[in-house]
Amino acid sequence: QVHLVDSRGLGFCGASIINEKWLVTAAHCLGPGDNVTAVAGEYNTKEDDHTEQRRQVVKILPYPAYNRTRNKHHNDIALLELDQPLTFNSYVTPICIGSRDFTNNLLSNGPGTVSGWGSMLYRGRSAIVLQVLTVPFVDRVTCLKSTSTTILQSMFCAGYTAGGKDTCGGDSGGPYANSIGETWFLTGVTSWGEECAKPGKYGIYTKVAKYVKWI
């Protein structure tokens, strides 16, 4: 889990490490000329954990078909290149990405884990320490019924029908992950939602399986 920080030092989105020089995030997080610092090994944003690694983002590659003006959340995935490679250790480590079919099967197989420093309440203040949450995967029919907004094939829903726990503003771009034993695979990217943790509403995520080839 990486924290993306603007030129004022404020965190605005998350990202996941796929190798020493590249991260994956949500395309809607970034504009073309944005000045972005990626902080890996972060835990408490208000103090020095002595584990952080800060890198400049030198290239932003949204998915080629991403078109912010047409639909901000369609194909909501992007790759970020870092100026210097990260040093991997027990605090900074890449997440695995499997094949398309493997990723699809794993996704629908059980609950996922989401994380970030986003808001603790809708429009509320951001978390100071990294928050981690397990969320149930929601089948497509239930997902479509929960909203009047179009849920495309490239998206999926996850969360609690009763509400109360969810990703929120500032968590976008962060990982939705499934584990097999101790190995974690990236199956989704936090994308959007209607408010946060509302009963009958779910968090909406970009389906990584659809973009594995491109990545």
CSV table of C-alpha atoms in Angstrom, one decimal:
chain,number,residue,atom,x,y,z
A,1,GLN,CA,0.0,0.0,0.0
A,2,VAL,CA,1.4,3.3,-1.2
A,3,HIS,CA,0.2,6.8,-0.2
A,4,LEU,CA,0.1,9.4,-3.0
A,5,VAL,CA,0.8,12.9,-1.8
A,6,ASP,CA,0.5,16.2,-3.5
A,7,SER,CA,3.0,19.1,-3.7
A,8,ARG,CA,1.6,20.4,-0.3
A,9,GLY,CA,2.3,17.1,1.3
A,10,LEU,CA,-1.4,16.1,1.5
A,11,GLY,CA,-2.4,12.6,0.8
A,12,PHE,CA,-5.2,12.2,-1.8
A,13,CYS,CA,-5.2,8.6,-3.1
A,14,GLY,CA,-3.6,5.2,-2.6
A,15,ALA,CA,-1.7,2.9,-5.0
A,16,SER,CA,-0.2,-0.6,-5.1
A,17,ILE,CA,3.4,-1.7,-5.8
A,18,ILE,CA,3.8,-4.0,-8.8
A,19,ASN,CA,7.6,-3.9,-9.1
A,20,GLU,CA,10.5,-1.7,-8.0
A,21,LYS,CA,9.6,1.1,-10.4
A,22,TRP,CA,5.9,0.9,-11.1
A,23,LEU,CA,2.7,1.3,-9.2
A,24,VAL,CA,-1.0,0.8,-10.1
A,25,THR,CA,-3.7,3.2,-9.0
A,26,ALA,CA,-7.0,4.7,-10.2
A,27,ALA,CA,-6.8,6.9,-13.3
A,28,HIS,CA,-9.3,9.5,-11.8
A,29,CYS,CA,-6.8,10.3,-9.0
A,30,LEU,CA,-4.3,12.0,-11.4
A,31,GLY,CA,-4.2,14.8,-13.9
A,32,PRO,CA,-1.5,14.7,-16.7
A,33,GLY,CA,0.9,17.3,-15.2
A,34,ASP,CA,0.4,16.5,-11.5
A,35,ASN,CA,3.3,16.8,-9.1
A,36,VAL,CA,2.9,13.5,-7.1
A,37,THR,CA,5.1,11.9,-4.5
A,38,ALA,CA,4.6,8.2,-3.7
A,39,VAL,CA,5.3,7.2,-0.1
A,40,ALA,CA,5.8,3.5,0.4
A,41,GLY,CA,6.4,1.9,3.8
A,42,GLU,CA,4.0,4.5,5.4
A,43,TYR,CA,1.9,3.7,8.4
A,44,ASN,CA,1.4,6.9,10.5
A,45,THR,CA,1.2,9.9,8.3
A,46,LYS,CA,1.8,12.3,11.2
A,47,GLU,CA,5.1,10.9,12.4
A,48,ASP,CA,8.3,9.4,11.0
A,49,ASP,CA,7.9,5.6,11.1
A,50,HIS,CA,11.6,5.2,9.9
A,51,THR,CA,10.3,2.8,7.2
A,52,GLU,CA,9.0,5.3,4.6
A,53,GLN,CA,10.5,5.5,1.1
A,54,ARG,CA,9.6,8.6,-0.9
A,55,ARG,CA,9.8,8.7,-4.7
A,56,GLN,CA,8.7,11.2,-7.3
A,57,VAL,CA,6.2,10.0,-9.9
A,58,VAL,CA,7.8,10.7,-13.3
A,59,LYS,CA,5.2,9.2,-15.6
A,60,ILE,CA,1.4,8.8,-15.4
A,61,LEU,CA,0.0,6.2,-17.8
A,62,PRO,CA,-3.8,6.0,-17.6
A,63,TYR,CA,-5.4,3.0,-19.4
A,64,PRO,CA,-5.4,4.1,-23.1
A,65,ALA,CA,-9.3,4.1,-23.3
A,66,TYR,CA,-9.7,6.1,-20.2
A,67,ASN,CA,-11.6,9.3,-20.9
A,68,ARG,CA,-12.2,11.5,-17.8
A,69,THR,CA,-14.7,13.8,-19.6
A,70,ARG,CA,-16.8,11.0,-20.9
A,71,ASN,CA,-16.8,8.8,-17.8
A,72,LYS,CA,-14.5,9.5,-14.9
A,73,HIS,CA,-14.8,5.9,-13.6
A,74,HIS,CA,-14.8,3.9,-16.7
A,75,ASN,CA,-11.5,2.1,-17.2
A,76,ASP,CA,-10.4,3.7,-13.9
A,77,ILE,CA,-6.9,2.4,-13.7
A,78,ALA,CA,-3.4,3.9,-14.3
A,79,LEU,CA,0.2,3.0,-14.0
A,80,LEU,CA,2.8,5.3,-12.3
A,81,GLU,CA,6.5,5.2,-12.9
A,82,LEU,CA,8.8,6.2,-10.1
A,83,ASP,CA,12.1,8.2,-10.5
A,84,GLN,CA,14.1,5.7,-8.5
A,85,PRO,CA,13.5,2.0,-7.7
A,86,LEU,CA,12.0,1.1,-4.3
A,87,THR,CA,14.1,-1.1,-2.0
A,88,PHE,CA,12.0,-4.1,-1.0
A,89,ASN,CA,11.9,-5.2,2.6
A,90,SER,CA,9.3,-6.4,5.1
A,91,TYR,CA,7.6,-2.9,5.0
A,92,VAL,CA,7.8,-2.3,1.2
A,93,THR,CA,6.8,-5.2,-1.0
A,94,PRO,CA,5.0,-5.8,-4.3
A,95,ILE,CA,1.6,-7.3,-4.7
A,96,CYS,CA,1.1,-10.2,-7.1
A,97,ILE,CA,-0.9,-10.0,-10.2
A,98,GLY,CA,-2.2,-13.3,-11.7
A,99,SER,CA,-3.5,-14.2,-15.1
A,100,ARG,CA,-7.0,-12.9,-16.2
A,101,ASP,CA,-8.8,-16.1,-15.4
A,102,PHE,CA,-7.0,-16.7,-12.2
A,103,THR,CA,-7.7,-13.1,-11.1
A,104,ASN,CA,-11.4,-13.4,-12.0
A,105,ASN,CA,-11.9,-16.7,-10.1
A,106,LEU,CA,-10.0,-15.4,-7.1
A,107,LEU,CA,-12.1,-12.2,-7.0
A,108,SER,CA,-15.5,-14.0,-6.9
A,109,ASN,CA,-14.2,-16.6,-4.5
A,110,GLY,CA,-14.6,-14.7,-1.2
A,111,PRO,CA,-14.2,-11.5,0.7
A,112,GLY,CA,-11.5,-9.0,-0.2
A,113,THR,CA,-9.2,-6.7,1.8
A,114,VAL,CA,-9.1,-3.0,1.2
A,115,SER,CA,-6.9,-0.3,2.8
A,116,GLY,CA,-6.0,3.3,2.8
A,117,TRP,CA,-5.7,6.6,4.6
A,118,GLY,CA,-9.1,7.9,3.3
A,119,SER,CA,-11.9,9.6,5.2
A,120,MET,CA,-13.2,7.9,8.4
A,121,LEU,CA,-16.7,9.3,7.6
A,122,TYR,CA,-18.3,10.6,4.4
A,123,ARG,CA,-16.7,14.1,3.9
A,124,GLY,CA,-15.0,13.6,7.3
A,125,ARG,CA,-11.3,13.7,8.2
A,126,SER,CA,-8.7,11.4,6.8
A,127,ALA,CA,-7.2,8.5,8.8
A,128,ILE,CA,-3.8,9.2,10.3
A,129,VAL,CA,-2.7,5.5,10.5
A,130,LEU,CA,-3.4,3.0,7.7
A,131,GLN,CA,-6.8,1.4,7.9
A,132,VAL,CA,-7.4,-2.1,6.7
A,133,LEU,CA,-10.8,-3.7,6.2
A,134,THR,CA,-12.3,-7.0,5.0
A,135,VAL,CA,-15.3,-6.6,2.7
A,136,PRO,CA,-17.6,-9.2,1.2
A,137,PHE,CA,-17.6,-9.5,-2.6
A,138,VAL,CA,-21.1,-8.6,-3.9
A,139,ASP,CA,-22.6,-10.5,-6.9
A,140,ARG,CA,-23.4,-8.5,-10.0
A,141,VAL,CA,-27.2,-8.7,-9.7
A,142,THR,CA,-27.3,-7.4,-6.2
A,143,CYS,CA,-24.8,-4.7,-7.2
A,144,LEU,CA,-26.9,-3.5,-10.2
A,145,LYS,CA,-30.0,-3.4,-8.0
A,146,SER,CA,-28.3,-1.2,-5.4
A,147,THR,CA,-27.8,1.8,-7.6
A,148,SER,CA,-29.3,3.8,-10.5
A,149,THR,CA,-25.7,4.5,-11.8
A,150,THR,CA,-24.4,2.2,-14.5
A,151,ILE,CA,-22.1,-0.5,-13.2
A,152,LEU,CA,-20.0,-1.5,-16.2
A,153,GLN,CA,-18.5,-4.9,-16.8
A,154,SER,CA,-15.1,-3.5,-15.8
A,155,MET,CA,-16.4,-2.7,-12.3
A,156,PHE,CA,-17.5,-4.8,-9.3
A,157,CYS,CA,-19.2,-4.1,-5.9
A,158,ALA,CA,-18.0,-5.0,-2.5
A,159,GLY,CA,-19.1,-4.1,1.0
A,160,TYR,CA,-21.8,-4.7,3.7
A,161,THR,CA,-25.5,-4.5,2.9
A,162,ALA,CA,-26.0,-3.1,6.4
A,163,GLY,CA,-23.4,-0.4,5.8
A,164,GLY,CA,-21.1,0.9,8.5
A,165,LYS,CA,-17.8,-0.2,6.9
A,166,ASP,CA,-16.5,0.8,3.5
A,167,THR,CA,-13.8,2.6,1.5
A,168,CYS,CA,-14.3,6.3,1.4
A,169,GLY,CA,-12.8,9.5,-0.2
A,170,GLY,CA,-9.0,9.3,-0.3
A,171,ASP,CA,-8.9,5.5,-0.5
A,172,SER,CA,-9.3,5.6,-4.3
A,173,GLY,CA,-6.4,3.9,-6.2
A,174,GLY,CA,-5.7,1.6,-3.3
A,175,PRO,CA,-5.7,-2.2,-3.4
A,176,TYR,CA,-8.6,-4.6,-3.3
A,177,ALA,CA,-6.8,-7.8,-2.6
A,178,ASN,CA,-7.4,-11.5,-2.1
A,179,SER,CA,-5.0,-13.9,-0.4
A,180,ILE,CA,-4.1,-17.5,-1.0
A,181,GLY,CA,-2.2,-18.5,2.2
A,182,GLU,CA,0.3,-15.7,2.8
A,183,THR,CA,0.4,-14.6,-0.8
A,184,TRP,CA,-1.7,-11.5,-1.8
A,185,PHE,CA,-3.1,-10.9,-5.2
A,186,LEU,CA,-4.4,-7.6,-6.6
A,187,THR,CA,-7.9,-8.2,-7.9
A,188,GLY,CA,-9.4,-4.7,-7.7
A,189,VAL,CA,-8.6,-1.0,-7.4
A,190,THR,CA,-10.7,1.3,-5.2
A,191,SER,CA,-12.7,3.6,-7.6
A,192,TRP,CA,-15.9,5.2,-6.4
A,193,GLY,CA,-19.1,5.0,-4.4
A,194,GLU,CA,-22.2,6.9,-3.4
A,195,GLU,CA,-21.2,8.5,-0.1
A,196,CYS,CA,-19.6,6.0,2.2
A,197,ALA,CA,-20.8,3.0,4.2
A,198,LYS,CA,-24.5,3.7,3.5
A,199,PRO,CA,-26.9,0.8,4.1
A,200,GLY,CA,-27.9,-0.7,0.8
A,201,LYS,CA,-24.9,0.8,-1.1
A,202,TYR,CA,-21.6,-0.7,-1.9
A,203,GLY,CA,-18.1,0.4,-2.8
A,204,ILE,CA,-17.3,0.2,-6.5
A,205,TYR,CA,-13.9,-1.2,-7.6
A,206,THR,CA,-12.1,-1.5,-11.0
A,207,LYS,CA,-11.8,-5.2,-12.0
A,208,VAL,CA,-8.1,-5.8,-12.4
A,209,ALA,CA,-8.7,-9.0,-14.4
A,210,LYS,CA,-9.8,-6.9,-17.4
A,211,TYR,CA,-6.5,-5.0,-17.4
A,212,VAL,CA,-3.9,-7.7,-16.6
A,213,LYS,CA,-2.8,-7.9,-20.2
A,214,TRP,CA,-2.3,-4.2,-20.5
A,215,ILE,CA,-0.4,-4.0,-17.1
